[in-house]
XYZ file of C-alpha atoms in Angstrom:
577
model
C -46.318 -9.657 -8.503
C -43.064 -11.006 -7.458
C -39.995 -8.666 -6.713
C -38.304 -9.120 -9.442
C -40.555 -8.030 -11.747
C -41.502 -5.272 -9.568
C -37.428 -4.219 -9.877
C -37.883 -4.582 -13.520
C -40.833 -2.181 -14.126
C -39.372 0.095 -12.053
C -35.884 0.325 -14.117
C -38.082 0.193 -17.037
C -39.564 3.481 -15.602
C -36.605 5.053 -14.328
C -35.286 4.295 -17.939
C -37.954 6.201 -19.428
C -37.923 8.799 -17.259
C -34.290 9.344 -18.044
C -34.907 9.175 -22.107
C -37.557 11.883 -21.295
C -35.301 14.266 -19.545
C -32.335 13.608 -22.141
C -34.760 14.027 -24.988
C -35.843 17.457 -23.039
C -32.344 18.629 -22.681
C -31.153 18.179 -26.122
C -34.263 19.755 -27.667
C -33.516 23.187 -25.653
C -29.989 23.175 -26.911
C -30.876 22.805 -30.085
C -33.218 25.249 -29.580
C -30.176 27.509 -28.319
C -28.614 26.628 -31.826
C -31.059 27.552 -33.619
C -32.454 31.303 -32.344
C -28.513 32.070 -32.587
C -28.052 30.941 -36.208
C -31.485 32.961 -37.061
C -29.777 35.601 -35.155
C -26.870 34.977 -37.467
C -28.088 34.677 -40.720
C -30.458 38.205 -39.711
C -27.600 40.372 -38.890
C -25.709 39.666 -42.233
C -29.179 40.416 -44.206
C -29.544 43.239 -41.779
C -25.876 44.932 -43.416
C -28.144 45.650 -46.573
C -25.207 45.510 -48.674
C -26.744 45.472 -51.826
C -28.006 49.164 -51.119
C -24.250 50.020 -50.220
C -23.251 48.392 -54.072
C -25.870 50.359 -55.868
C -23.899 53.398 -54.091
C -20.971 52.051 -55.298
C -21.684 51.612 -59.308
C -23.245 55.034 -58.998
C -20.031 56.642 -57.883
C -18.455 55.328 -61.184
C -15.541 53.712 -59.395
C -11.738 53.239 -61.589
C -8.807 51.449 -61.635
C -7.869 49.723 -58.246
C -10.944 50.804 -56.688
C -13.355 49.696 -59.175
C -10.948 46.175 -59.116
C -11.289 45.972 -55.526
C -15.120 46.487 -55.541
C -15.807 44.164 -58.201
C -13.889 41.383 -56.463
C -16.498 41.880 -53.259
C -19.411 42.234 -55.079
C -18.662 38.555 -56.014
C -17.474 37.595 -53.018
C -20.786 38.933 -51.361
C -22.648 37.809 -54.500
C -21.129 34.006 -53.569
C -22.188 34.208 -50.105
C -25.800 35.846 -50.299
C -27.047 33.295 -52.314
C -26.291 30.811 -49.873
C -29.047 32.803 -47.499
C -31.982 31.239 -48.188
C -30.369 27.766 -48.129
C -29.451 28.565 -44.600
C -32.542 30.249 -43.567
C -34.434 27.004 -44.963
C -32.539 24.508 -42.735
C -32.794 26.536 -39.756
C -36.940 26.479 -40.441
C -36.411 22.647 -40.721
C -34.275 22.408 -37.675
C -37.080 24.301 -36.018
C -39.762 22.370 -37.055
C -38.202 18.900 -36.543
C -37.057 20.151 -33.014
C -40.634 20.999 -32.291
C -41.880 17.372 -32.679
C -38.391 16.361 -31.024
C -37.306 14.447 -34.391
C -33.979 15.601 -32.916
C -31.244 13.587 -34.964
C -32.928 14.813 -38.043
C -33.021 18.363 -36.185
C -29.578 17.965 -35.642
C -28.591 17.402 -39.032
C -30.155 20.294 -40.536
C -28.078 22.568 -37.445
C -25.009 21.015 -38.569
C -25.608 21.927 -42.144
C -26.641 25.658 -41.419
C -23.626 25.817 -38.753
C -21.250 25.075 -41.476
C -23.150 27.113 -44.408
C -22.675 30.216 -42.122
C -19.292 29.752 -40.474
C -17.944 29.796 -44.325
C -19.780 32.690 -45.377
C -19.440 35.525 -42.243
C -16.289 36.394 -42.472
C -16.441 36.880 -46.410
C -19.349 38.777 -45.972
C -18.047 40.898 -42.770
C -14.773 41.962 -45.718
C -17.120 42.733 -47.670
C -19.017 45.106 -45.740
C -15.741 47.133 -44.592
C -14.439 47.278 -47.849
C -17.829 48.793 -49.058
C -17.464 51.091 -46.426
C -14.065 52.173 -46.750
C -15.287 52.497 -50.891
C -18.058 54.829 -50.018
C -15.715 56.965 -47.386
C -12.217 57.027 -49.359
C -13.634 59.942 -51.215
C -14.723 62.023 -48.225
C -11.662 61.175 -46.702
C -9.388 61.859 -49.638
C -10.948 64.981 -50.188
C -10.067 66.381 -46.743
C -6.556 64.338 -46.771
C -5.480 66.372 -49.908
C -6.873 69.506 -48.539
C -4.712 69.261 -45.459
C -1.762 67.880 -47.246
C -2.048 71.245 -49.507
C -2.381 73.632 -46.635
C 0.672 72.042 -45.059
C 2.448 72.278 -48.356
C 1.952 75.635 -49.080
C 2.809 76.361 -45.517
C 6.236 75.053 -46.270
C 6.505 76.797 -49.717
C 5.859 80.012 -47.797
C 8.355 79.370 -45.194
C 11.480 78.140 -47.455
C 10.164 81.499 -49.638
C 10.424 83.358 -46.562
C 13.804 82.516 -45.525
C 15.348 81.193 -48.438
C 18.209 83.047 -47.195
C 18.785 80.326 -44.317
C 18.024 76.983 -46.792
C 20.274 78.032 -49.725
C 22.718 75.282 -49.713
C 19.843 72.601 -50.193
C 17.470 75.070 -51.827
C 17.473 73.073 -55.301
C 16.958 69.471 -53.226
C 14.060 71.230 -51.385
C 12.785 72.740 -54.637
C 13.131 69.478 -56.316
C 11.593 67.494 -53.512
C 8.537 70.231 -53.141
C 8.339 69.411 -57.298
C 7.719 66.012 -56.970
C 4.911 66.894 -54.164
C 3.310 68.952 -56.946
C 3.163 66.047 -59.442
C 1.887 64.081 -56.896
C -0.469 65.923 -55.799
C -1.988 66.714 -59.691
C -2.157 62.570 -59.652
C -4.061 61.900 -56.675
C -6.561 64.869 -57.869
C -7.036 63.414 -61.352
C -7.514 60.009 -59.717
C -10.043 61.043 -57.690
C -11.512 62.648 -60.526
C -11.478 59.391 -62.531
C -12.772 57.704 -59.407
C -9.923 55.120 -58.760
C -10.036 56.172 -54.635
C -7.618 53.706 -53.426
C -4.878 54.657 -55.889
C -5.661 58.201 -54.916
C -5.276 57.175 -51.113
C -2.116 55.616 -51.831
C -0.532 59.011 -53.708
C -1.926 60.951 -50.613
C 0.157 58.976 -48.143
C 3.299 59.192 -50.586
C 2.736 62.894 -50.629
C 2.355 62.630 -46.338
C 5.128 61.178 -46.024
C 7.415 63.034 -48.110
C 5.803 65.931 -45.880
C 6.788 64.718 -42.942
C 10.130 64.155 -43.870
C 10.964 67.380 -45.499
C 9.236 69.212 -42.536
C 11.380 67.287 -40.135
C 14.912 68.083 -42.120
C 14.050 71.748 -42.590
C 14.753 72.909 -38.846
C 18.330 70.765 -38.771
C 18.934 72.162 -42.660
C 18.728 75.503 -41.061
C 20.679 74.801 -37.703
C 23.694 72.630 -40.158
C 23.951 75.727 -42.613
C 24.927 77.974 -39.895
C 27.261 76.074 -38.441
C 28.672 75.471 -41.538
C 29.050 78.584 -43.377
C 28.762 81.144 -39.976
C 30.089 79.749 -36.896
C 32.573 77.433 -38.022
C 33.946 80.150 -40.016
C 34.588 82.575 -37.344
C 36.090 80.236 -35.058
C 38.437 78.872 -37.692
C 39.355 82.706 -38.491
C 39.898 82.948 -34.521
C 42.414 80.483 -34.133
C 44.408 81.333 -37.592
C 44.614 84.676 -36.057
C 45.472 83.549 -32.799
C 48.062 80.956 -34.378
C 49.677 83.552 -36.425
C 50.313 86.366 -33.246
C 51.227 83.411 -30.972
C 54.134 82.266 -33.413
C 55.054 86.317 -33.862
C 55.240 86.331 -29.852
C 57.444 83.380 -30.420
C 54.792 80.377 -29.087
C 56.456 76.974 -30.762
C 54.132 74.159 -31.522
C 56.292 70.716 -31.921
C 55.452 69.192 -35.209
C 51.877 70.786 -35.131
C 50.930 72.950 -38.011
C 47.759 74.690 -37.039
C 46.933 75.700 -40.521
C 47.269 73.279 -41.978
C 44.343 71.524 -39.394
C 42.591 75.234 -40.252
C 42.509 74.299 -44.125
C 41.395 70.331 -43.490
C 38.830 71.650 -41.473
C 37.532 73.843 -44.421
C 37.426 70.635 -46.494
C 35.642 68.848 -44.384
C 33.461 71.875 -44.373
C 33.122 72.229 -48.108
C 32.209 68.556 -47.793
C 29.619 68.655 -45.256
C 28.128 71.542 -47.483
C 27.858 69.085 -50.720
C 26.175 66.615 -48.341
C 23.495 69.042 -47.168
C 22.846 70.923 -50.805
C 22.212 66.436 -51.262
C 19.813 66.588 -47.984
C 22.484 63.739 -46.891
C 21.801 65.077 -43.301
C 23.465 62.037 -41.872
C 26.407 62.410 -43.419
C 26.690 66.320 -43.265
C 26.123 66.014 -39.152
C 29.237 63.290 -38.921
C 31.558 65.831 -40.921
C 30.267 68.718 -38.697
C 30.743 66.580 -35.596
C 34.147 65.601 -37.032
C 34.870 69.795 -37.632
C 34.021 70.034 -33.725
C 36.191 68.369 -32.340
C 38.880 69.372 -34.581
C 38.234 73.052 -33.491
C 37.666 72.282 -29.923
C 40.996 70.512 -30.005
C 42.790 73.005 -31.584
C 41.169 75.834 -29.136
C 42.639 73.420 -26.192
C 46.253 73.378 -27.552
C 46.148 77.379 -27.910
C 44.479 77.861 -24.568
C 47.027 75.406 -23.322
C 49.796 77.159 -24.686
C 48.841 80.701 -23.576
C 48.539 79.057 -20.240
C 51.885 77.587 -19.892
C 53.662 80.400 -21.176
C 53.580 82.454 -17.602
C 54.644 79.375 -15.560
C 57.765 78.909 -18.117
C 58.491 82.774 -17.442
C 57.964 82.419 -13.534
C 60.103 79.825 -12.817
C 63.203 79.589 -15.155
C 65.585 81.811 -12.950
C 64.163 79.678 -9.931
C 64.624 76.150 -11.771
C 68.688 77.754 -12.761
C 69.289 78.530 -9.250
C 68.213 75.102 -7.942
C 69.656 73.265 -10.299
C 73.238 74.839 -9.732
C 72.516 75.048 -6.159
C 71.693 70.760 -6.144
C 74.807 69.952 -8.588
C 77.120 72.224 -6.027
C 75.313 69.945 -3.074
C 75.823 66.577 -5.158
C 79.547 67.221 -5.657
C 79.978 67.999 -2.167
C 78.764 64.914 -1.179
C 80.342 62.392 -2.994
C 83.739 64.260 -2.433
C 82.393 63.812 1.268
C 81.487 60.088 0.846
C 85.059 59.196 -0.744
C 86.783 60.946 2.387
C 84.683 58.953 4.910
C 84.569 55.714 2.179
C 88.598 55.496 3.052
C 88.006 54.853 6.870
C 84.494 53.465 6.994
C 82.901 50.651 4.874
C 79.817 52.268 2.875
C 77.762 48.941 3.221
C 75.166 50.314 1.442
C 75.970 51.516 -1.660
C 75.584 55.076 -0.696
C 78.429 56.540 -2.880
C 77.123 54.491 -6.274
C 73.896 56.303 -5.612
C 74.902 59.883 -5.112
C 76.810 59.311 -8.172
C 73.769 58.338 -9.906
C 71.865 61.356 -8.399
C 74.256 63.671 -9.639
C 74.510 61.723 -13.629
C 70.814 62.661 -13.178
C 70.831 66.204 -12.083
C 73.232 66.373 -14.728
C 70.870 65.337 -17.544
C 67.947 67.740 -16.050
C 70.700 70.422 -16.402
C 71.224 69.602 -20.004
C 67.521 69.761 -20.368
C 67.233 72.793 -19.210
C 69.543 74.343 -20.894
C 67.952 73.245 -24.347
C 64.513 74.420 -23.387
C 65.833 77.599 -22.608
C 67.275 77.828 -25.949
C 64.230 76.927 -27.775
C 62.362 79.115 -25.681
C 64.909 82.100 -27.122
C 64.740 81.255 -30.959
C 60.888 80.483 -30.308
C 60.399 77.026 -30.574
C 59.564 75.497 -27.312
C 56.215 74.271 -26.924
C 55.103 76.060 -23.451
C 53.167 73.186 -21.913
C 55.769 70.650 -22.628
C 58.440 72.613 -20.752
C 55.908 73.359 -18.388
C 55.547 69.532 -17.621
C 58.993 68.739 -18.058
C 60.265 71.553 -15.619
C 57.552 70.502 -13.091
C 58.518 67.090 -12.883
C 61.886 68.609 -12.453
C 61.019 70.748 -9.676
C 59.169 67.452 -7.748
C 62.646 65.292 -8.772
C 64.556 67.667 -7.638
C 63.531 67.915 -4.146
C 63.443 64.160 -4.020
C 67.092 64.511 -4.422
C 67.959 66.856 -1.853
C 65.859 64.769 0.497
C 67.478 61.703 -0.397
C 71.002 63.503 -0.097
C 70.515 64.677 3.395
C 69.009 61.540 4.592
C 72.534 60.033 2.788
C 75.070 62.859 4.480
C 73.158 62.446 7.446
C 73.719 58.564 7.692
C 77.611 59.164 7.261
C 77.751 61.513 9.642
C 76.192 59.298 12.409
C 79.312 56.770 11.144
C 81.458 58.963 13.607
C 79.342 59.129 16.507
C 78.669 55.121 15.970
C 82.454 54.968 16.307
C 82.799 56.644 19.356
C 80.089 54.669 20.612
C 81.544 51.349 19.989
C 84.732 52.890 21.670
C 83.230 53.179 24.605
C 80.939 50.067 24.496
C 84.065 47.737 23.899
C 85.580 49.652 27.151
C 82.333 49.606 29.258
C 82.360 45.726 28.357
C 85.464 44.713 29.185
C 85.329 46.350 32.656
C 81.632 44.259 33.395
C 83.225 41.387 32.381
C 86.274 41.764 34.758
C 83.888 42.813 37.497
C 81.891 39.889 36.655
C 84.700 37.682 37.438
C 86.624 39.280 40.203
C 83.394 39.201 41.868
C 82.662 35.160 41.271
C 86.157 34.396 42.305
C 86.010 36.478 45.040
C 83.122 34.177 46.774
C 85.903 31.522 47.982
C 84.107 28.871 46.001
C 85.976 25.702 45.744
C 86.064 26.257 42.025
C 84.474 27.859 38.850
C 81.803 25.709 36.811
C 83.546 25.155 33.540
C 80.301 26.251 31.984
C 80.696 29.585 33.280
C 84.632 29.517 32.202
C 83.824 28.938 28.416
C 80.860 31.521 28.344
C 83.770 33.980 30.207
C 86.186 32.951 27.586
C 83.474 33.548 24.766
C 82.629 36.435 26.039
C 86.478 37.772 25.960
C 87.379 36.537 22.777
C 83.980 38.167 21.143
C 85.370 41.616 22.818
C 88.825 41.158 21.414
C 87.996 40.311 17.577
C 85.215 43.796 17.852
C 88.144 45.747 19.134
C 90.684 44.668 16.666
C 87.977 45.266 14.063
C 87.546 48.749 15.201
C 91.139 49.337 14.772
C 91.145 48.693 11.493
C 91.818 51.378 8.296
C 88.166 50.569 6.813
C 85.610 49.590 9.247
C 82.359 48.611 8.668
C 80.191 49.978 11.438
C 77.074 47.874 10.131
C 78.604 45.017 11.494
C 80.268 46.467 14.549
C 77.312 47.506 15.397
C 75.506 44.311 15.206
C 78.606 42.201 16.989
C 77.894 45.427 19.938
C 74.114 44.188 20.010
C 75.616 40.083 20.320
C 77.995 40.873 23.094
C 75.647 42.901 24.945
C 73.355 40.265 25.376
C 76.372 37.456 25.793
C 77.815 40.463 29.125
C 74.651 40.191 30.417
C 73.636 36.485 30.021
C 77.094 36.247 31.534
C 76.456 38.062 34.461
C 73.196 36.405 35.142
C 74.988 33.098 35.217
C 77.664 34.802 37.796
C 74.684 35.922 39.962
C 73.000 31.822 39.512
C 76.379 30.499 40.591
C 76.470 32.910 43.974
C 73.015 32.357 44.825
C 73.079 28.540 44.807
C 76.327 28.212 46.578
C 75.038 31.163 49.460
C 71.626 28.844 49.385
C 73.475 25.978 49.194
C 75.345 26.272 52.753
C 72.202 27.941 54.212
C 70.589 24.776 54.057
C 73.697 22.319 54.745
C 73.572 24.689 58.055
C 69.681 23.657 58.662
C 69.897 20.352 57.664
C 72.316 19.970 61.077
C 68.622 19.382 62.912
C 68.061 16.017 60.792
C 71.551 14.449 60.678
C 69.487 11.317 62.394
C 67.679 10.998 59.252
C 69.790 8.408 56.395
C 68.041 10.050 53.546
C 69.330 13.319 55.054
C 72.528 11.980 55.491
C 72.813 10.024 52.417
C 71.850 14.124 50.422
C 74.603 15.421 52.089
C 77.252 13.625 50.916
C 75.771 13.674 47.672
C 75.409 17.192 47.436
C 78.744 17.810 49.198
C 80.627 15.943 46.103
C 78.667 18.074 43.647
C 79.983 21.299 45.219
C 83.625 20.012 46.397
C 84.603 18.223 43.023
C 81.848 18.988 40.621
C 81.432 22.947 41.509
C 78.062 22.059 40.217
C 76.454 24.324 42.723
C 72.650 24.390 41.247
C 72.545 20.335 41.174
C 74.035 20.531 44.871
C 71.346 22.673 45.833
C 68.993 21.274 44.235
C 70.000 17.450 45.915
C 69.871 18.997 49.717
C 66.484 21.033 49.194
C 64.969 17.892 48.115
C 65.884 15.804 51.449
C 65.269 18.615 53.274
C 61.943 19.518 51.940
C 61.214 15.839 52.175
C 61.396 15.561 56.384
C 60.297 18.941 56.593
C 58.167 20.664 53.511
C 58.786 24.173 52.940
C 61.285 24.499 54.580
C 63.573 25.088 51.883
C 61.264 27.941 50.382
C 61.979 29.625 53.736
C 65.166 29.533 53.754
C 65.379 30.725 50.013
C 62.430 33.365 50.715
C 64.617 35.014 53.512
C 68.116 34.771 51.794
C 66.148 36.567 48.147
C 64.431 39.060 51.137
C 67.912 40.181 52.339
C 69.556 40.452 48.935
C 67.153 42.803 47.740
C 67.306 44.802 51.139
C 70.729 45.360 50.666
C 70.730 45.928 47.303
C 68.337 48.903 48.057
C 70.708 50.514 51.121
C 72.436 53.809 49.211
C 76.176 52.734 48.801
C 79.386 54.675 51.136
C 80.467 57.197 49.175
C-alpha cells in the first residue's frame, strides 16, 4: 500500500472518528433539552389548576372578580390544551434522539421549545391570580375587621374629646360618614362575592384612615393655638399696649391694635381653614399669626427696655452737649485770634465751624426728643439709638477739637523755634566762613562761594518770612528742614576744602625727596597751578598723590592716614575754658 493511500484511510478514519464524537455530543445536549422541557411541561401540570377553578366557581365569584377569573380560566384553558402537543414532541424528540436521528430530534425540540416558552408565563398569571381569587376573601375578611377596630377606635377618641376637635368636628363627622358607607359596600360585595371590588373599597377606606388618623393630632395641637394661646397672648400685649401709652410709651406710626385685630382675622381665618381640614393652609395663617405676635412682643420688650436708658442719660447728654458747644465756640474764637498772625494751612477753622453746625443740629435734636418724651410721643428705642450715636459723636468731637487746639498751640512754640534756628544758622554759617578764610588759602573755590551765597540768601527770605503779619509755619518749617541740610552740606564742603589744601602741602613737602624724578616734577607744577590760580584744591591733591604714589606706593595713604590720625586727636583734647 503506497503512502498516500495510507494518508487517505487514515483521514478517512480520523473523519469518522470526529462525526462519531460530534454525533455523541449533540445527542447529550439534546438530551439536556429534552429532560428540562419534560421538567417544564411537569411543573405546569403539577400547579393542578383545574382543582384551584372548581374552587373558584364554587365560591360563586361577582362582578370584577368573577370578570377577572373568567378571563384566566381561558387563558389557562388556551394554554393547557397545548400540553399534550408538547408532551408528544418531547416523546418524539426522545425517541429520535435515541437512534441519533438528531436533525429530526432537533426539530421536534424546537417545536416544544417554542410551544412552552408561549404558554408559561400565561399559565404562571394564571396560577397567581387563582391564588390571590381563593385568598382575597380570607384576606378581606381580616382587612375589614382591622379597618373597623381602627375606626371605632377613632370614633371613640373624637367622642372622647370632642371638646378639643370642635372646629373640624362636622369635616371629621362627615369624613368618618363616608368610612361608614364604605365600609357597608365592601361588606355587601363580599357578600355578593365580587372580592376584588371589595379589596379595592378596603384600601379606599385605609387610606382615608390613615389620613384622618394622621390630621387628628395637628387638628388638636392647631385648635389650641388658635382659640387658647393665641388669644392670651394677643390679650397680653393689648393690655400691655394700652398701660404703656397711659405711662406715656409713643410708638411712631405703629398702631398695635390695630396689628392685635389683623391678627384675629387671620385667626378667624385659620379657624375656617381647619373646620375645612385645609391643614395646610390653617398652619401658614398660624405661622403668619407667629410672627406677627413675636414681632409685636419684640417692639414692647424693646420699648420697656429703652425707656430706663432715655431716663439715665438725658441730664448727662444736656450737660455734654452745652459743655461741647461752650468748647466749640471757644475754639474757633481761638482759631480767628491765632488765624490773624499764623496761616491755618489746613483748614482747621472751616472744620471747627463744621463741628460746631453739627453739635448744633444734635442740640436741636435733643431738644425735640425731650419734648416728645414730655407730651408722650417719643418712641424709647429710637431716642435710645439716636442719643447713643450722639454720645459716640460727641466724644469724637472733643477728641478732634483738642487734637485741633493742640496743633495751634504748638504754632507758637514752632515760632520760637524758627527764631532761634534762623539765629543758630546764621552764626554756623559765619563760623563756617571766618574759619575757611582764615586758612590763608590763596583763594575760595567759587563752588564753595555760590553754595555760601545760597546758603545766605535761603536764611534771609525764611527770616523776612517770619517777620511777616500772617505766617505760615508749614512752610517755615519745611524751608528750616532745606537749610539745615544746605548749613551742613556747607560745612562739609568747608571741612573738604581745608583738608585737601593741609594734605595738599603735606605732600608737596614729601615730594622734595623725588624732585629728580620729571613725572614728579612735571605733577608739581601741575598741581601748583590748580591751587595758585584754580583754588581747585581736591584736583591739586589729587594730581601730586598720583606722582607720588607712582615712585613710591602708599605713600600718600600715609601721609593722609597720619594727618586724619591727628585731626581726630585734637578734636578729642577738652577745649581751654
Amino acid at each position: 500500500m503506497s503512502s498516500t493511500q495510507s494518508l487517505l484511510i487514515i483521514t478517512i478514519i480520523i473523519a469518522i472518528i470526529v462525526a462519531i464524537a460530534a454525533m455523541l455530543l449533540v445527542n447529550r445536549r439534546h438530551l439536556r433539552e429534552i429532560e428540562e422541557l419534560d421538567n417544564d411541561l411537569g411543573n405546569m401540570e403539577d400547579l393542578h389548576l383545574e382543582r384551584a377553578i372548581g374552587k373558584l366557581n364554587q365560591m360563586e365569584l361577582a362582578g370584577e372578580s368573577l370578570a377577572t377569573l373568567n378571563t384566566w380560566k381561558k387563558s389557562y384553558k388556551e394554554a393547557s390544551e397545548k400540553f399534550p402537543t408538547i408532551q408528544r414532541l418531547i416523546e418524539e424528540a426522545a425517541d429520535d434522539n435515541a437512534r441519533y436521528r438528531l436533525l429530526k430530534s432537533h426539530q421536534a425540540i424546537k417545536k416544544a421549545s417554542d410551544l412552552v416558552a408561549s404558554i408559561e408565563e400565561n399559565v404562571k398569571n394564571s396560577a397567581e391570580v387563582f391564588t390571590q381569587l381563593l385568598e382575597s376573601n380570607r384576606e378581606n375578611k381580616a382587612q375589614y375587621d382591622e379597618l373597623m377596630g381602627a375606626y371605632r377606635e377613632i370614633r371613640k377618641t373624637i367622642l372622647a374629646d370632642s371638646y378639643d376637635y370642635s372646629l373640624a368636628l362636622d369635616e371629621i363627622e362627615n369624613k368618618l360618614s363616608a368610612m361608614e358607607s364604605d365600609f357597608a359596600e365592601a361588606k355587601s360585595l363580599t357578600a355578593q362575592g365580587d372580592h376584588v371590588e371589595a379589596k379595592r373599597v378596603l384600601s379606599t377606606i385605609r387610606s382615608a384612615l390613615t389620613s384622618l388618623q394622621e390630621k387628628l393630632p395637628k387638628v388638636k395641637e392647631d385648635q389650641h393655638e388658635l382659640q387658647n394661646v393665641f388669644s392670651d397672648q394677643l390679650d397680653e400685649i393689648s393690655a400691655a399696649y394700652k398701660k404703656m401709652r397711659d405711662d406715656k410709651y409713643g410708638f411712631g406710626n405703629l398702631d398695635v391694635l390695630l396689628e392685635v385685630k389683623q391678627s384675629n382675622e387671620q385667626i378667624d381665618k385659620s379657624q375656617q381653614d381647619l373646620a375645612k381640614l385645609d391643614l395646610e393652609t390653617c398652619e401658614k395663617g398660624i405661622k403668619k399669626v407667629q410672627k406677627e405676635i413675636d414681632t409685636l412682643y419684640a417692639i414692647l420688650e424693646k420699648e420697656y427696655k429703652a425707656r430706663p436708658f432715655v431716663e439715665k442719660n438725658q441730664d448727662k447728654l444736656q450737660r455734654i452737649l452745652s459743655h461741647q458747644e461752650n468748647i466749640s465756640q471757644q475754639l474757633i474764637k481761638k482759631l480767628h485770634h491765632i488765624d490773624e498772625s499764623y496761616e491755618l494751612t489746613h483748614g482747621e477753622l472751616d472744620e471747627s465751624r463744621a463741628l460746631e453746625r453739627e453739635i448744633h443740629k444734635m442740640d436741636s435734636d435733643f431738644i425735640r426728643a425731650t419734648q416728645k418724651i414730655a407730651e408722650g410721643r417719643a418712641v424709647f428705642s429710637d431716642v435710645e439709638s439716636d442719643w447713643t450715636r450722639m454720645l459716640g459723636r460727641l466724644q469724637e468731637i472733643e477728641d478732634r477739637e483738642k487734637e485741633l487746639s493742640e496743633a495751634v498751640d504748638g504754632l507758637y512754640d514752632a515760632e520760637e523755634v524758627a527764631h532761634r534756628s534762623i539765629k543758630e544758622f546764621k552764626q554756623q554759617v559765619s563760623l563756617v566762613y571766618r574759619h575757611l578764610t582764615r586758612q590763608h588759602l590763596p583763594g575760595i573755590p567759587e563752588s564753595f562761594l555760590q553754595m555760601y551765597t545760597l546758603v545766605i540768601n535761603e536764611i534771609g527770605k525764611t527770616s523776612r518770612e517770619l517777620n511777616q503779619v500772617r505766617i505760615n509755619m508749614e512752610k517755615i518749617s519745611s524751608d528750616l528742614v532745606q537749610i539745615s541740610d544746605d548749613v551742613a552740606r556747607l560745612q562739609k564742603e568747608a571741612d573738604d576744602i581745608i583738608s585737601s589744601a593741609n594734605l595738599f602741602e603735606l605732600t608737596m613737602q614729601y615730594s622734595n625727596k623725588f624732585l629728580d624724578n620729571e613725572g614728579v616734577l612735571r605733577a608739581r607744577r601741575e598741581a601748583m597751578k590748580r591751587y595758585e590760580r584754580d583754588y581747585n584744591y581736591k584736583d591739586a591733591l589729587d594730581t601730586i598723590a598720583t606722582a607720588v604714589e607712582r615712585v613710591e606706593p602708599g605713600s600718600y595713604q600715609r601721609i593722609e592716614s597720619s594727618y586724619y590720625r591727628e585731626q581726630a586727636e585734637t578734636a578729642a583734647q577738652p577745649k581751654e575754658a
